[in-house]
Structure formats: structure tokens, C-alpha cells
């Protein structure tokens, strides 16, 4: 009956008025003293708890995994699945709503949207969540400004100019419509107008464009909304609108430009990369690729898909840049390696460049020296920050003949040093660019063979999964100083352990794929990874990427690149916090699995 | 002592013997949080128009089996009070008169201690009816939430410390979420939440910090319980 029970707090926002009423009728309020166990591990719960005030620790194996705060709820697993798992302990004076088990069970059965919250698998939960987000994309596009769409440049031609001259002007400026200046009037002529005049009406190519253009130009302001443009196009039956900037004609908006806002302009980018004749030509394209990430995200495209599109375009960009910067000797004998997250196809917002060069044989020293410098700085110019670990073509240990490189890799495995495990991991994710992909294939199979040759090498490699262990505890720090919130580093706490554990398994099983999700699939297909674990890992990974992308975009926006992987739990909704908890729980289970598999307790 | 004597006498004076349970020894281990909304501040003139009672067993506030009732007042509802509790004539028109509500309420409360904020006011409102129908006053032990709070917060305060014992101030200090005040159920629930927290603090010997200098949040204003009448 408490009206103060917040029915807008997820998952209760999915209940209808009658269901909320039923729930309110059944509620009690419980108080828990600091240190009091609310739900013991391995004990099915009688209530679903929603915190009114206070903090509750979720503990597993004696460690604090998470700290829950007001509006958080617990615990679906204890309630529905009766799974042995975490204990829930009041960390301070805590009040909770107590919702009886049978009420919750009844609601989950009658209301699928509510029930989805109680799925034990994060993958299923995410699917249910994704359905409710559909449609957001369209809305965000309609609310975008016209200036955000790709506009055709404003190119002017005099009304006396001929059809032929107009056609030439269109070709030169890569547009298919021109503004026609006729005294005070301004008209528009399109490629289609020209074609029709010549072909259908048999007009001479010397006819002035004044005779074939039209002067009923419809204009919008660049700060208007896309929805305004769509309405005008419909009302006036136009496929093009003139765009004004401070009253001056500044460009043209085509219907296809709006389509680009929906679908992204990815289909246009490869063509522009192919046509590029200099590094400068690639600069705008590179920044377009980056701008598209933000737009796709805003439209609700999933992070793994954004990463796929972006990586695809970036690879074309690398290939073109390689072509533009490498001398013939290196082009014919070299294989560019794109490594790390870019190699896995998981980079969305650019963090750094990890690349190298393998050569089939020695090349002239001056060619190599010049290329090393040029390629690395060109990439920097395109917006790829240099690698802090200096894993770049510029660094001679990352650009050498393949035989020498293989010898070096074997050395890294046999006599590990501080940085070598990271080198090996980065190399394991490499993909080839250029004419000699077999060079990388040789280097990688040498790496795989030597790692798989000895259990101890594999274990040394896998051990890095513990590099950030301990940072997996969500909100640990919140405990020590209530009110001063510490951000969670998504990369260290979630993404890295999954990527590295999966990478280790993939090497062990000889899987050549580099993407984490593809590797997971391949491992599950081989039976090397339990099917449920594979699904959960993929779900957790996708969700972490989603949050990571969000934090990266925020970091870019606030000019705070160090915080690119940080997320503050208070900026998340209750539902998102719950999903993050689930994801980090999966990470923890997986880490245990990897530890056991490689016997890492020995170290 | 006076109370004891009066109860002993009342026990024999009570007119309706079916209510003798009010004098039973209470071994339920429960307390009842009570709140009344009234037509005004004067127990002799004003009437109860809604009442809520919620049992607390151990550390559990049993809201799902709470007692709530609207009461048809005998006195006229005054506009200024209506603005506070937002109950209109037509809301209470169809309600039962206190004569019908009281037996159920008393059975719900039994001989359990009664808890509330400015509980003496609520009790004297109820006593008016109880006296009328049974010829006695309610014998139940009273627990004053603001007193529990005072002990935890100001029990060791130097003389001259400004007190702030407003319901809203206690709520804020205990970091409880705000509620729609002047709803009998919500007020009773809030008092119940305060009670379980303060009782536990007392058991653990924890005090509430007095921070923001002299006078706390509300320096200058005399301590004055502002109640949802």
C-alpha cells in the first residue's frame, strides 16, 4: 500500500497500474542493522528486496563483489533460480521493501517484459532490453539538425552558361546540382534537368542553363531540423532543398543525404578512400569515420556492430595509407600488421595505434627509415594517437624481416620480460594489410606453435588475466568513503579479462580468428568452451563494449581521454547497474575458469 | 504510578467487557505505528477523519496487513485543514463514523505499545472517542519517535544547543526518502521507519552526529512539532 514505493524504478516500470497495486498491497518494509545478513549464500530467498535507504554488500567467497544502493534490488537469482551464489549483507542501516516471492513469481509469469529482468542469463536480459529501445534511432535522426547531414557544396553558375558548361561544372565539383545565378534570381539546375533537355527535348549542348533550370527554389536554414526538411520535401515534391547559412546559400540537401543520417554514410566512405590521392585527402574521411561512431551510437546501433563497421573502414584506410606512404620496395616485400583492438575489430573510438611491418627480405635502409617515420606520423595526422608502448612501425623491433621477427618472438616466449607478455598478446590479434599476408601468417603460426609447445608458456601467457584482478569489485571504494564515488574501469575490470582469457583459449585451440566474439563462437563450436558460458561471455562482452563506447564518447566530449574506460555507477540507471553487476559476475566466473584451466594458482 | 493506578481502576470501570483485551499483558513483541489526520488541532472540538495503524514485528514493518480507515467526522471540516490533508467532504461522506471504525482499530492495536510522532496528540484524539464509548482512556504504552531521536542526537548535547525535532528534519537527518506528508498511512510508515532505525542505533549505542554548528538545520526557530493534523 505504500504510495511512496516508486513504480517508475525499473523493472517495476514495466508493470501496469493493477499489477503495481497488487504489488503495493503485498509489500512490507524490512530494517537491517549494519553487518546483518539479509540473504545468506546458498539459501533461497523469500523476498525480493528493493533498497529504500542504506547500502548492501553483495559478497562472494568472502569478497565484496558489489555494493548496492537505494533503488537497487536483489536478488533475482536467489529468488527464482535458488542458485547458490552471493550473500547479501547490510553495510549500514538499511531499509528495504520486501516483496514476497510468490507475488514476484506471479508477475514474472503474467508480464513477460517484467519477467525478462529475472532471467539469469545476461544475454537474454539484453535481448529483452534491446527490444524496448527499438525506434529510438528514427527519432534521433528526425531531431538532428540539417547541418549534421552531408550537404552538397553550393556551386554557382551563371544563367548564360551552356548546358555543356554546367555538366562540366558538376563533374568537377562532384555534385549533381548547381545554383544558377540570373541577376537577382537564383535557380537550381540538376544533372537530370540537363539530361532530359538534351535527350528528351533534343536541345543543343549550347543552350543556356537559364532555359532548363527552375527558379522555384525551396530553402531551409542549416539550423532547422531534419524533420522540417522532410516536411518541405513532401509538401513541394522536391528531392533537393537549398540550405542557407546566415541567409547565404551554403549548400544543398538531398534526400539521400537524409538517408545517410539513418544508415550512416559508411557506404560512401570506401569510394572516397579509393579516390584519395594524398594523405590530406584521407584526413576528412578519417574524421568522418570517427564522427559516424557517435552518430551510429546515438541512433541505438549496438557497439559490436559499430566496431565492425568502423574496423572495416579503418582497415581500408590503413591499406590506402600503406599504399600512399610505402616505397615500391616495401610494398612488394612488406606486410603491414594491424594489431591489438584494431586487429580484433573492436576499436570504435580511437585509443592508440598498434602496428608493425614484416618484410620478406632486407630492403634498402633509407627506404625503411623514411617509411617508418612517414607512416607513423601520417597515422597520427589522421587522428590515431601514437602508442604509448611504442608498438608502431616507427619502432625497429616492430618492423623487420620476418625471419628476424620470428626469432625475436620466440625469445619473448622463452625468456619473458616485463613487456613481452603484452607484445605477444598484441601480436596474437594482428591482421595483415598489403600484398604479403603470408608473412604475418608465418609469424603467427610460429607464435602459436611455441606457446602451445609447453604448458608453462601457455600459462605464462594466460597469467596476464590477473593483471588487473581486484579491480573487478564494483564500488569497492564506495564503501571506504561513502559519498565519494570511484569510477569503475571497464577495460580493466571487464573487457580485458574477457579478451585475454578468450585469446589464450583461442591460441591453445589454434583458432585463427582475431575478434573476441568470433573466437568465442569458434571455441563453443569446438566444445572448448561450455555453450552457456560462451553465451554469457558474449552477452557480457557486448554489454561492456556498449558501456565502454558510452564512456569513450563522453571522455572525448569532455576532453578527458584518461577517463575513456571509466564509468561512474551513479550515472547508470538501476537497470544498467544491474546488468553491469551481471556482466562483472560473468567476468569473475570466467577468470576463475581460466585460472583453473592453466593452473594459475601455482604462480 | 498515577498511570498505573488509573489503568487498574479503568480495568474495572471499562463499560464494554469485550474490550478487556486492552489490559492484557502484551507478549506479541510488536508495536503499532499510528497516525491520525484530523479536522484541526483541538481534540475537544476537532475530529479524526482518517487513521492508519501499522504493526512492526521485530525489524519488519508489516505494511501488507496495515489498518487504514477514513472516518466520517462529526465536526465540520475546516477549509484550512482540508488544504493540508486534501480530503474533501465527498471523500469522507461515504466513510464510516468513528463508532464503527473504533472497535476494529482497537482490536488491531490490542495491548501493543503505540508509536508515533507527537503521539500524545493522536492518542488524545482517540481517547476522546474511547472515553465516550468505553468510559476509559487507552492504556497502551506510548513511544514518541521524536524522543528516541532526541536521545540519539541531543542526549549528550551541551546546554543551549538548538533543537530541531520537526518530523521533516528527522526524516532528512536519517536520510529517508521524502514522502507525501499528511497522508495517515505514509506518516505512520515514516514514523515506523524512524523507529526501527533509532531503536537499532540505541541497541548498538550509536549516536547521530551533530554537525552544522549550533542549532542544526533550523537555527533560531523554537522546537515545535509540526504535525499532520
PDB file of C-alpha atoms in Angstrom, chain A residues 1-5 24-34 36 47 52-54 93 95 97-98, chain B residues 59-66 68 174-179 185-186 189 193 196-197 200-201 204 206:
ATOM      1  CA  UNK A   1       0.000   0.000   0.000  1.00  0.00           C
ATOM      2  CA  UNK A   2       2.874   2.437   0.376  1.00  0.00           C
ATOM      3  CA  UNK A   3       2.319   5.017  -2.350  1.00  0.00           C
ATOM      4  CA  UNK A   4       5.921   6.031  -1.856  1.00  0.00           C
ATOM      5  CA  UNK A   5       7.021   2.779  -3.488  1.00  0.00           C
ATOM      6  CA  UNK A  24       1.948  -2.457  -3.191  1.00  0.00           C
ATOM      7  CA  UNK A  25      -0.701  -4.391  -1.283  1.00  0.00           C
ATOM      8  CA  UNK A  26       1.760  -7.174  -0.613  1.00  0.00           C
ATOM      9  CA  UNK A  27       4.792  -5.114   0.399  1.00  0.00           C
ATOM     10  CA  UNK A  28       6.434  -4.996   3.778  1.00  0.00           C
ATOM     11  CA  UNK A  29       9.335  -2.872   4.886  1.00  0.00           C
ATOM     12  CA  UNK A  30      12.335  -4.501   6.500  1.00  0.00           C
ATOM     13  CA  UNK A  31      15.119  -2.956   8.533  1.00  0.00           C
ATOM     14  CA  UNK A  32      18.603  -4.428   8.636  1.00  0.00           C
ATOM     15  CA  UNK A  33      21.301  -3.413  11.062  1.00  0.00           C
ATOM     16  CA  UNK A  34      24.875  -2.893   9.824  1.00  0.00           C
ATOM     17  CA  UNK A  36      23.279  -8.159   9.322  1.00  0.00           C
ATOM     18  CA  UNK A  47      11.635 -11.899  -0.672  1.00  0.00           C
ATOM     19  CA  UNK A  52      14.844   2.314   0.275  1.00  0.00           C
ATOM     20  CA  UNK A  53      17.896   3.654   2.045  1.00  0.00           C
ATOM     21  CA  UNK A  54      21.270   2.309   3.000  1.00  0.00           C
ATOM     22  CA  UNK A  93      21.484   0.908   8.402  1.00  0.00           C
ATOM     23  CA  UNK A  95      15.616  -0.263   4.862  1.00  0.00           C
ATOM     24  CA  UNK A  97      10.850  -3.084   0.601  1.00  0.00           C
ATOM     25  CA  UNK A  98      10.173  -6.785   0.918  1.00  0.00           C
TER      26      UNK A  98
ATOM     27  CA  UNK B  59      12.559  -5.234  12.345  1.00  0.00           C
ATOM     28  CA  UNK B  60       9.792  -5.730   9.876  1.00  0.00           C
ATOM     29  CA  UNK B  61       7.155  -3.134   9.160  1.00  0.00           C
ATOM     30  CA  UNK B  62       4.123  -5.182   8.215  1.00  0.00           C
ATOM     31  CA  UNK B  63       2.618  -2.807   5.692  1.00  0.00           C
ATOM     32  CA  UNK B  64       0.805  -5.504   3.775  1.00  0.00           C
ATOM     33  CA  UNK B  65      -1.578  -6.022   6.693  1.00  0.00           C
ATOM     34  CA  UNK B  66      -1.931  -2.421   7.777  1.00  0.00           C
ATOM     35  CA  UNK B  68      -6.376   2.197   7.357  1.00  0.00           C
ATOM     36  CA  UNK B 174      18.066   9.783   8.904  1.00  0.00           C
ATOM     37  CA  UNK B 175      18.356  10.072   5.100  1.00  0.00           C
ATOM     38  CA  UNK B 176      14.929   8.640   4.498  1.00  0.00           C
ATOM     39  CA  UNK B 177      13.287   9.389   1.160  1.00  0.00           C
ATOM     40  CA  UNK B 178      10.691  12.174   1.224  1.00  0.00           C
ATOM     41  CA  UNK B 179       7.024  11.216   1.294  1.00  0.00           C
ATOM     42  CA  UNK B 185      -0.600   5.776   6.157  1.00  0.00           C
ATOM     43  CA  UNK B 186       2.542   7.424   4.788  1.00  0.00           C
ATOM     44  CA  UNK B 189       5.026   4.341   7.799  1.00  0.00           C
ATOM     45  CA  UNK B 193      10.924   3.547   9.585  1.00  0.00           C
ATOM     46  CA  UNK B 196      13.313   0.688  13.564  1.00  0.00           C
ATOM     47  CA  UNK B 197      16.408   2.712  12.741  1.00  0.00           C
ATOM     48  CA  UNK B 200      18.687  -0.307  16.466  1.00  0.00           C
ATOM     49  CA  UNK B 201      21.013   2.665  16.951  1.00  0.00           C
ATOM     50  CA  UNK B 204      24.219  -0.560  19.280  1.00  0.00           C
ATOM     51  CA  UNK B 206      25.343   4.664  18.116  1.00  0.00           C
TER      52      UNK B 206
END
